[in-house]
Every structure is written in C-alpha cells, then in structure tokens.
Amino acid sequence: MDNNKTIDRVLEFAAKFQANIYLDSISKGLMGTLPITMIGSIALLLAVLPIEPWTNFIASIGVTPYLLAASTVTTSCLSIYAAFLIGYRLAHHLQVDEIPGGLISLFAFFIATPLTEGALTMSYMGAQGLFTALIASLLATRIYAALMKCDALKIKMPPSVPGMIATTFSTMIPAILVGLIFIAIAVIFSYTPWGSFAEMIYSIVATPLMNVGGSIWSLVLIVLVQMILWFFGIHGSLVVGTVVSAVYMPMALENMDCTRLERQQANCRTF
C-alpha cells in the first residue's frame, strides 16, 4: 500500500510539472528554435570543418563569410527567436491572441537588454541573453493576458470591421501598457549597480545556474532523476527537458560562438 501511495504521489507531481503552462511554454518555445539552431550549426560546421583542402576551397570561392554570417544570425541571435516563440506559446495557453503575445515578448526582451552607445548589445542576443528572454517573455505575456481580460481596455470596433483589424485594435491598449511597464523597468534598472534588467538576470540567475549545470555531478543528478521517473513509468526526459534545455542550451551556444569567433579571427589574419 505504501509503495502504491508513493507511486501515486510521484505520478501526481510529474503530471502537475508537465501541465504547468509556463514550463510547457519554455519547453515548446525552445523546441521551436530547433530549425534555426540546425541551420546555424550546419553552417558553422561547414565553415570550421578541420579539413584544410575544404577550408581553403570555401575561402577561395568566398563562401566562408556567408557560412559564418548564417551562424551569427541564427545561433548567435537565438534569444530573439526564443523570446517570440515562448511568448507565442504562453499566449496560446492563456487564450489570448498569440502573435501580439509573441511580439510584446520580443519587445520586452529588447527593452530589457543593455544598450551600448545607444544600440542593443549584441552579446545578449545569443547565449548571454537567453535567460532574460525566458523571464521577460513570461512576464510580458502574463501581464498582457491579464490586461486583455479587462474589457475597459479594449477598443471595440463595429461588426462591419474585418476581424483582423478589430483584433489589432482590441490588443492595442494592453500592448501599450505592457510596453510602458517594461520601459519603466528598464529605466529603473539603469540606476542600479547592474545597469540593466538583463545584466541582473545574467549575474543572479544565469551565471550560477550554468556554473552548477556545468559540473559532472549535475549531469549525474539529471540522469538519475530521469531514470527514477522512467522506473515509475513516467517519461523522464520530457519532465526534466525544460530544465535541461534552459541550463545547457546557453552553454552550447557559448561554445558555438567561441568557435565562430575563432574562425572569423583566423580569416582576418589570413586576409
């Protein structure tokens, strides 16, 4: 009887974990970036393939810069794609229009990113900004969905107006309010020691998690949890996949960025 109760509790916990809309949005949002990640990864692999005749050949015909550029706008900008997709997925769960949810999430991520001489800091578009993209997307979409529940904030159009235009106007005020909230957050954090919301997230959340996740013991623990869940008949990889993706993806992206930068520097020295 005790064993049955233990199994039931584990199953109940796993079901709640999988049903969590925020974790599901992160998981599916990051999974949605897979095509982009594959494009950048293949392009980078072709650019840095350690076969000298091949690298000389693609350099001689001028293909190398384009392969490296493909990696730059995909894996090195993955936080941009993740911000939109996570907001899109969460908006779907919260039963509000998905595209405005994704766009608002993207704006929230951009405005939370530190500025360098008035321009967005590109290092935060990739691995360094992934945790900021996760948190900003969830916050922005949740606030947007809450504001959309208030009918007083919706601009109602006559029935003769096409549905797409009516939807655009109904989301306008909530979207503007979310934008103003995140602008205020960005201004407030500019006066803190971190200088920006993204830098705070990277210092307090991302760096410690990646330091812990980068150890062999964390990998052993993750595999152990997966095997225990499989023992109880639960899809262990699916349950812990969200955590694994959020922790290990930034480290993988950093490795790819380092490889790409090394190759670009080699090209600069060559030509």
CSV table of C-alpha atoms in Angstrom, one decimal:
chain,number,residue,atom,x,y,z
A,1,MET,CA,0.0,0.0,0.0
A,2,ASP,CA,2.8,2.4,0.9
A,3,ASN,CA,4.5,1.7,-2.4
A,4,ASN,CA,1.3,2.4,-4.3
A,5,LYS,CA,0.9,5.7,-2.4
A,6,THR,CA,4.5,6.7,-3.3
A,7,ILE,CA,4.0,5.9,-6.9
A,8,ASP,CA,0.7,7.9,-7.0
A,9,ARG,CA,2.4,10.9,-5.5
A,10,VAL,CA,5.3,10.7,-7.9
A,11,LEU,CA,2.8,10.4,-10.8
A,12,GLU,CA,0.8,13.3,-9.5
A,13,PHE,CA,3.9,15.5,-9.2
A,14,ALA,CA,5.0,14.6,-12.7
A,15,ALA,CA,1.6,15.3,-14.1
A,16,LYS,CA,1.5,18.8,-12.4
A,17,PHE,CA,5.0,19.5,-13.6
A,18,GLN,CA,4.2,18.6,-17.2
A,19,ALA,CA,0.9,20.5,-17.1
A,20,ASN,CA,2.5,23.8,-15.9
A,21,ILE,CA,1.8,26.3,-18.7
A,22,TYR,CA,5.0,28.3,-18.0
A,23,LEU,CA,7.3,25.3,-18.2
A,24,ASP,CA,5.4,24.0,-21.2
A,25,SER,CA,5.8,27.4,-22.9
A,26,ILE,CA,9.5,27.4,-22.3
A,27,SER,CA,9.9,23.8,-23.4
A,28,LYS,CA,7.9,24.2,-26.6
A,29,GLY,CA,9.3,27.6,-27.3
A,30,LEU,CA,12.9,26.4,-27.1
A,31,MET,CA,12.0,23.3,-29.1
A,32,GLY,CA,10.6,25.7,-31.8
A,33,THR,CA,14.0,27.2,-32.3
A,34,LEU,CA,15.4,23.8,-33.4
A,35,PRO,CA,15.2,24.5,-37.1
A,36,ILE,CA,17.1,27.8,-36.7
A,37,THR,CA,19.7,26.1,-34.4
A,38,MET,CA,20.2,23.4,-37.0
A,39,ILE,CA,20.7,25.9,-39.8
A,40,GLY,CA,23.3,27.8,-37.8
A,41,SER,CA,25.0,24.6,-36.6
A,42,ILE,CA,25.4,23.1,-40.0
A,43,ALA,CA,26.7,26.4,-41.4
A,44,LEU,CA,29.2,26.7,-38.6
A,45,LEU,CA,30.3,23.1,-39.1
A,46,LEU,CA,30.9,23.6,-42.8
A,47,ALA,CA,32.8,26.8,-42.0
A,48,VAL,CA,35.2,25.3,-39.5
A,49,LEU,CA,35.4,21.7,-40.7
A,50,PRO,CA,39.0,20.7,-39.8
A,51,ILE,CA,39.9,19.6,-43.3
A,52,GLU,CA,42.4,22.0,-44.8
A,53,PRO,CA,41.6,21.4,-48.5
A,54,TRP,CA,37.9,22.1,-47.7
A,55,THR,CA,38.5,25.3,-45.7
A,56,ASN,CA,40.9,26.5,-48.4
A,57,PHE,CA,38.3,25.8,-51.1
A,58,ILE,CA,35.4,27.6,-49.4
A,59,ALA,CA,37.7,30.5,-48.6
A,60,SER,CA,38.9,30.8,-52.2
A,61,ILE,CA,35.4,31.0,-53.6
A,62,GLY,CA,34.2,33.4,-50.9
A,63,VAL,CA,31.7,31.2,-49.1
A,64,THR,CA,33.2,31.2,-45.6
A,65,PRO,CA,31.9,34.7,-44.6
A,66,TYR,CA,28.4,33.7,-45.6
A,67,LEU,CA,28.5,30.5,-43.6
A,68,LEU,CA,29.8,32.4,-40.6
A,69,ALA,CA,27.1,35.0,-41.1
A,70,ALA,CA,24.4,32.3,-41.2
A,71,SER,CA,25.7,31.1,-37.8
A,72,THR,CA,25.7,34.7,-36.5
A,73,VAL,CA,22.0,35.4,-37.4
A,74,THR,CA,20.8,32.0,-36.1
A,75,THR,CA,22.6,30.6,-33.1
A,76,SER,CA,24.2,33.9,-32.1
A,77,CYS,CA,20.7,35.5,-32.1
A,78,LEU,CA,18.8,32.6,-30.7
A,79,SER,CA,17.4,34.7,-27.8
A,80,ILE,CA,15.4,36.8,-30.3
A,81,TYR,CA,13.7,33.7,-31.7
A,82,ALA,CA,13.1,32.2,-28.2
A,83,ALA,CA,11.6,35.4,-26.9
A,84,PHE,CA,8.9,35.4,-29.6
A,85,LEU,CA,8.2,31.7,-29.5
A,86,ILE,CA,7.9,31.5,-25.7
A,87,GLY,CA,5.5,34.5,-25.7
A,88,TYR,CA,3.5,32.9,-28.5
A,89,ARG,CA,3.2,29.6,-26.7
A,90,LEU,CA,2.2,31.2,-23.4
A,91,ALA,CA,-0.4,33.5,-25.1
A,92,HIS,CA,-1.9,30.3,-26.6
A,93,HIS,CA,-2.2,28.8,-23.1
A,94,LEU,CA,-3.7,32.0,-21.7
A,95,GLN,CA,-6.2,32.1,-24.5
A,96,VAL,CA,-5.2,35.5,-26.0
A,97,ASP,CA,-4.1,36.3,-29.5
A,98,GLU,CA,-0.7,34.6,-30.0
A,99,ILE,CA,1.0,36.9,-32.4
A,100,PRO,CA,0.7,40.1,-30.3
A,101,GLY,CA,1.8,38.0,-27.3
A,102,GLY,CA,4.9,37.0,-29.2
A,103,LEU,CA,5.7,40.5,-30.4
A,104,ILE,CA,5.2,42.0,-27.0
A,105,SER,CA,7.5,39.4,-25.5
A,106,LEU,CA,10.1,40.3,-28.2
A,107,PHE,CA,9.8,44.0,-27.3
A,108,ALA,CA,10.1,43.3,-23.6
A,109,PHE,CA,13.3,41.3,-24.3
A,110,PHE,CA,14.8,44.1,-26.4
A,111,ILE,CA,14.0,46.9,-24.0
A,112,ALA,CA,15.4,44.8,-21.1
A,113,THR,CA,18.7,44.4,-23.0
A,114,PRO,CA,21.5,46.8,-22.1
A,115,LEU,CA,22.5,49.5,-24.6
A,116,THR,CA,26.0,50.1,-25.9
A,117,GLU,CA,26.3,53.6,-27.3
A,118,GLY,CA,22.6,53.8,-27.9
A,119,ALA,CA,22.4,50.4,-29.7
A,120,LEU,CA,21.4,46.9,-28.4
A,121,THR,CA,24.3,44.9,-27.0
A,122,MET,CA,24.6,42.0,-29.5
A,123,SER,CA,26.2,39.6,-27.0
A,124,TYR,CA,22.8,39.5,-25.3
A,125,MET,CA,21.1,38.3,-28.4
A,126,GLY,CA,22.6,34.9,-28.1
A,127,ALA,CA,23.5,32.7,-25.1
A,128,GLN,CA,24.1,35.5,-22.6
A,129,GLY,CA,20.6,36.8,-23.1
A,130,LEU,CA,18.7,33.5,-23.2
A,131,PHE,CA,17.5,33.6,-19.5
A,132,THR,CA,16.5,37.2,-20.0
A,133,ALA,CA,14.4,36.2,-23.0
A,134,LEU,CA,12.7,33.4,-20.9
A,135,ILE,CA,11.8,35.6,-18.0
A,136,ALA,CA,10.9,38.8,-19.9
A,137,SER,CA,8.7,36.7,-22.3
A,138,LEU,CA,6.8,35.0,-19.4
A,139,LEU,CA,6.3,38.3,-17.5
A,140,ALA,CA,5.3,40.4,-20.5
A,141,THR,CA,2.8,37.8,-21.9
A,142,ARG,CA,1.3,37.2,-18.4
A,143,ILE,CA,0.7,40.9,-17.9
A,144,TYR,CA,-0.6,41.3,-21.4
A,145,ALA,CA,-3.1,38.4,-20.9
A,146,ALA,CA,-4.2,39.9,-17.6
A,147,LEU,CA,-4.9,43.3,-19.2
A,148,MET,CA,-6.7,41.6,-22.0
A,149,LYS,CA,-9.2,40.3,-19.5
A,150,CYS,CA,-10.3,43.8,-18.8
A,151,ASP,CA,-12.9,44.9,-21.3
A,152,ALA,CA,-12.5,48.6,-20.4
A,153,LEU,CA,-9.0,48.4,-22.0
A,154,LYS,CA,-10.3,47.0,-25.3
A,155,ILE,CA,-11.1,49.3,-28.3
A,156,LYS,CA,-14.3,47.9,-29.7
A,157,MET,CA,-14.9,48.2,-33.4
A,158,PRO,CA,-18.2,47.9,-35.3
A,159,PRO,CA,-19.2,44.5,-36.5
A,160,SER,CA,-18.6,45.6,-40.1
A,161,VAL,CA,-14.8,45.9,-39.4
A,162,PRO,CA,-12.8,42.9,-40.5
A,163,GLY,CA,-11.8,40.5,-37.7
A,164,MET,CA,-8.1,41.0,-38.1
A,165,ILE,CA,-8.4,44.8,-37.8
A,166,ALA,CA,-10.7,44.5,-34.8
A,167,THR,CA,-8.3,42.2,-33.1
A,168,THR,CA,-5.4,44.6,-33.7
A,169,PHE,CA,-7.3,47.5,-32.1
A,170,SER,CA,-8.5,45.4,-29.2
A,171,THR,CA,-5.0,44.5,-28.3
A,172,MET,CA,-3.6,48.0,-28.7
A,173,ILE,CA,-4.1,49.5,-25.2
A,174,PRO,CA,-2.9,46.4,-23.3
A,175,ALA,CA,0.1,46.1,-25.6
A,176,ILE,CA,1.0,49.8,-25.0
A,177,LEU,CA,0.6,49.4,-21.2
A,178,VAL,CA,2.9,46.4,-21.2
A,179,GLY,CA,5.4,48.3,-23.2
A,180,LEU,CA,5.3,51.2,-20.8
A,181,ILE,CA,5.8,48.9,-17.9
A,182,PHE,CA,8.9,47.4,-19.4
A,183,ILE,CA,10.3,50.8,-20.3
A,184,ALA,CA,9.8,51.8,-16.7
A,185,ILE,CA,11.6,48.6,-15.6
A,186,ALA,CA,14.5,49.3,-17.9
A,187,VAL,CA,14.8,52.9,-16.6
A,188,ILE,CA,14.7,51.8,-13.0
A,189,PHE,CA,17.4,49.1,-13.5
A,190,SER,CA,19.6,51.6,-15.3
A,191,TYR,CA,20.1,53.3,-11.9
A,192,THR,CA,21.1,50.0,-10.2
A,193,PRO,CA,24.6,48.6,-9.9
A,194,TRP,CA,23.7,46.1,-12.7
A,195,GLY,CA,22.8,48.8,-15.2
A,196,SER,CA,20.0,46.8,-16.8
A,197,PHE,CA,17.4,44.1,-16.2
A,198,ALA,CA,19.3,41.6,-18.5
A,199,GLU,CA,22.6,42.1,-16.6
A,200,MET,CA,20.8,41.4,-13.3
A,201,ILE,CA,19.3,38.2,-14.6
A,202,TYR,CA,22.6,37.1,-16.1
A,203,SER,CA,24.5,37.8,-12.9
A,204,ILE,CA,22.0,36.4,-10.4
A,205,VAL,CA,20.2,33.7,-12.3
A,206,ALA,CA,22.1,32.6,-15.4
A,207,THR,CA,25.7,32.5,-14.2
A,208,PRO,CA,25.0,30.5,-11.0
A,209,LEU,CA,22.8,28.0,-12.9
A,210,MET,CA,25.4,27.5,-15.7
A,211,ASN,CA,28.2,27.1,-13.1
A,212,VAL,CA,26.1,24.4,-11.3
A,213,GLY,CA,24.9,22.8,-14.5
A,214,GLY,CA,28.4,22.6,-16.0
A,215,SER,CA,29.6,20.2,-13.3
A,216,ILE,CA,29.6,16.4,-13.8
A,217,TRP,CA,27.6,15.9,-10.7
A,218,SER,CA,24.7,18.0,-12.0
A,219,LEU,CA,24.6,15.8,-15.1
A,220,VAL,CA,24.7,12.7,-12.9
A,221,LEU,CA,21.7,14.1,-10.9
A,222,ILE,CA,19.7,14.9,-14.0
A,223,VAL,CA,20.2,11.4,-15.4
A,224,LEU,CA,19.4,9.9,-12.1
A,225,VAL,CA,16.1,11.8,-11.9
A,226,GLN,CA,15.3,10.8,-15.4
A,227,MET,CA,15.9,7.1,-14.6
A,228,ILE,CA,13.8,7.3,-11.4
A,229,LEU,CA,10.9,8.8,-13.4
A,230,TRP,CA,11.2,6.1,-16.1
A,231,PHE,CA,11.2,3.5,-13.3
A,232,PHE,CA,7.7,4.8,-12.3
A,233,GLY,CA,6.5,4.7,-15.9
A,234,ILE,CA,6.9,8.5,-16.5
A,235,HIS,CA,8.6,10.0,-19.5
A,236,GLY,CA,11.7,11.2,-17.5
A,237,SER,CA,13.3,13.1,-20.4
A,238,LEU,CA,10.1,15.0,-21.1
A,239,VAL,CA,9.6,16.0,-17.5
A,240,VAL,CA,13.2,17.4,-16.9
A,241,GLY,CA,13.6,18.5,-20.5
A,242,THR,CA,12.6,22.1,-19.8
A,243,VAL,CA,15.2,22.5,-17.1
A,244,VAL,CA,17.9,20.7,-19.1
A,245,SER,CA,17.2,22.9,-22.2
A,246,ALA,CA,17.2,26.2,-20.2
A,247,VAL,CA,20.6,25.3,-18.5
A,248,TYR,CA,22.5,23.5,-21.2
A,249,MET,CA,21.4,25.5,-24.3
A,250,PRO,CA,23.2,28.7,-23.3
A,251,MET,CA,26.5,26.8,-22.6
A,252,ALA,CA,26.2,25.1,-26.0
A,253,LEU,CA,25.6,28.4,-27.7
A,254,GLU,CA,28.6,29.9,-26.0
A,255,ASN,CA,30.8,27.1,-27.3
A,256,MET,CA,29.5,27.7,-30.8
A,257,ASP,CA,30.1,31.5,-30.5
A,258,CYS,CA,33.7,30.9,-29.4
A,259,THR,CA,34.2,28.6,-32.4
A,260,ARG,CA,32.7,31.1,-34.8
A,261,LEU,CA,34.8,34.0,-33.4
A,262,GLU,CA,38.0,32.0,-33.6
A,263,ARG,CA,37.3,31.2,-37.3
A,264,GLN,CA,36.5,34.9,-38.0
A,265,GLN,CA,39.7,36.0,-36.4
A,266,ALA,CA,41.6,33.4,-38.4
A,267,ASN,CA,40.1,34.8,-41.6
A,268,CYS,CA,41.1,38.3,-40.6
A,269,ARG,CA,44.7,37.2,-40.0
A,270,THR,CA,44.7,35.3,-43.3
A,271,PHE,CA,43.3,38.1,-45.5
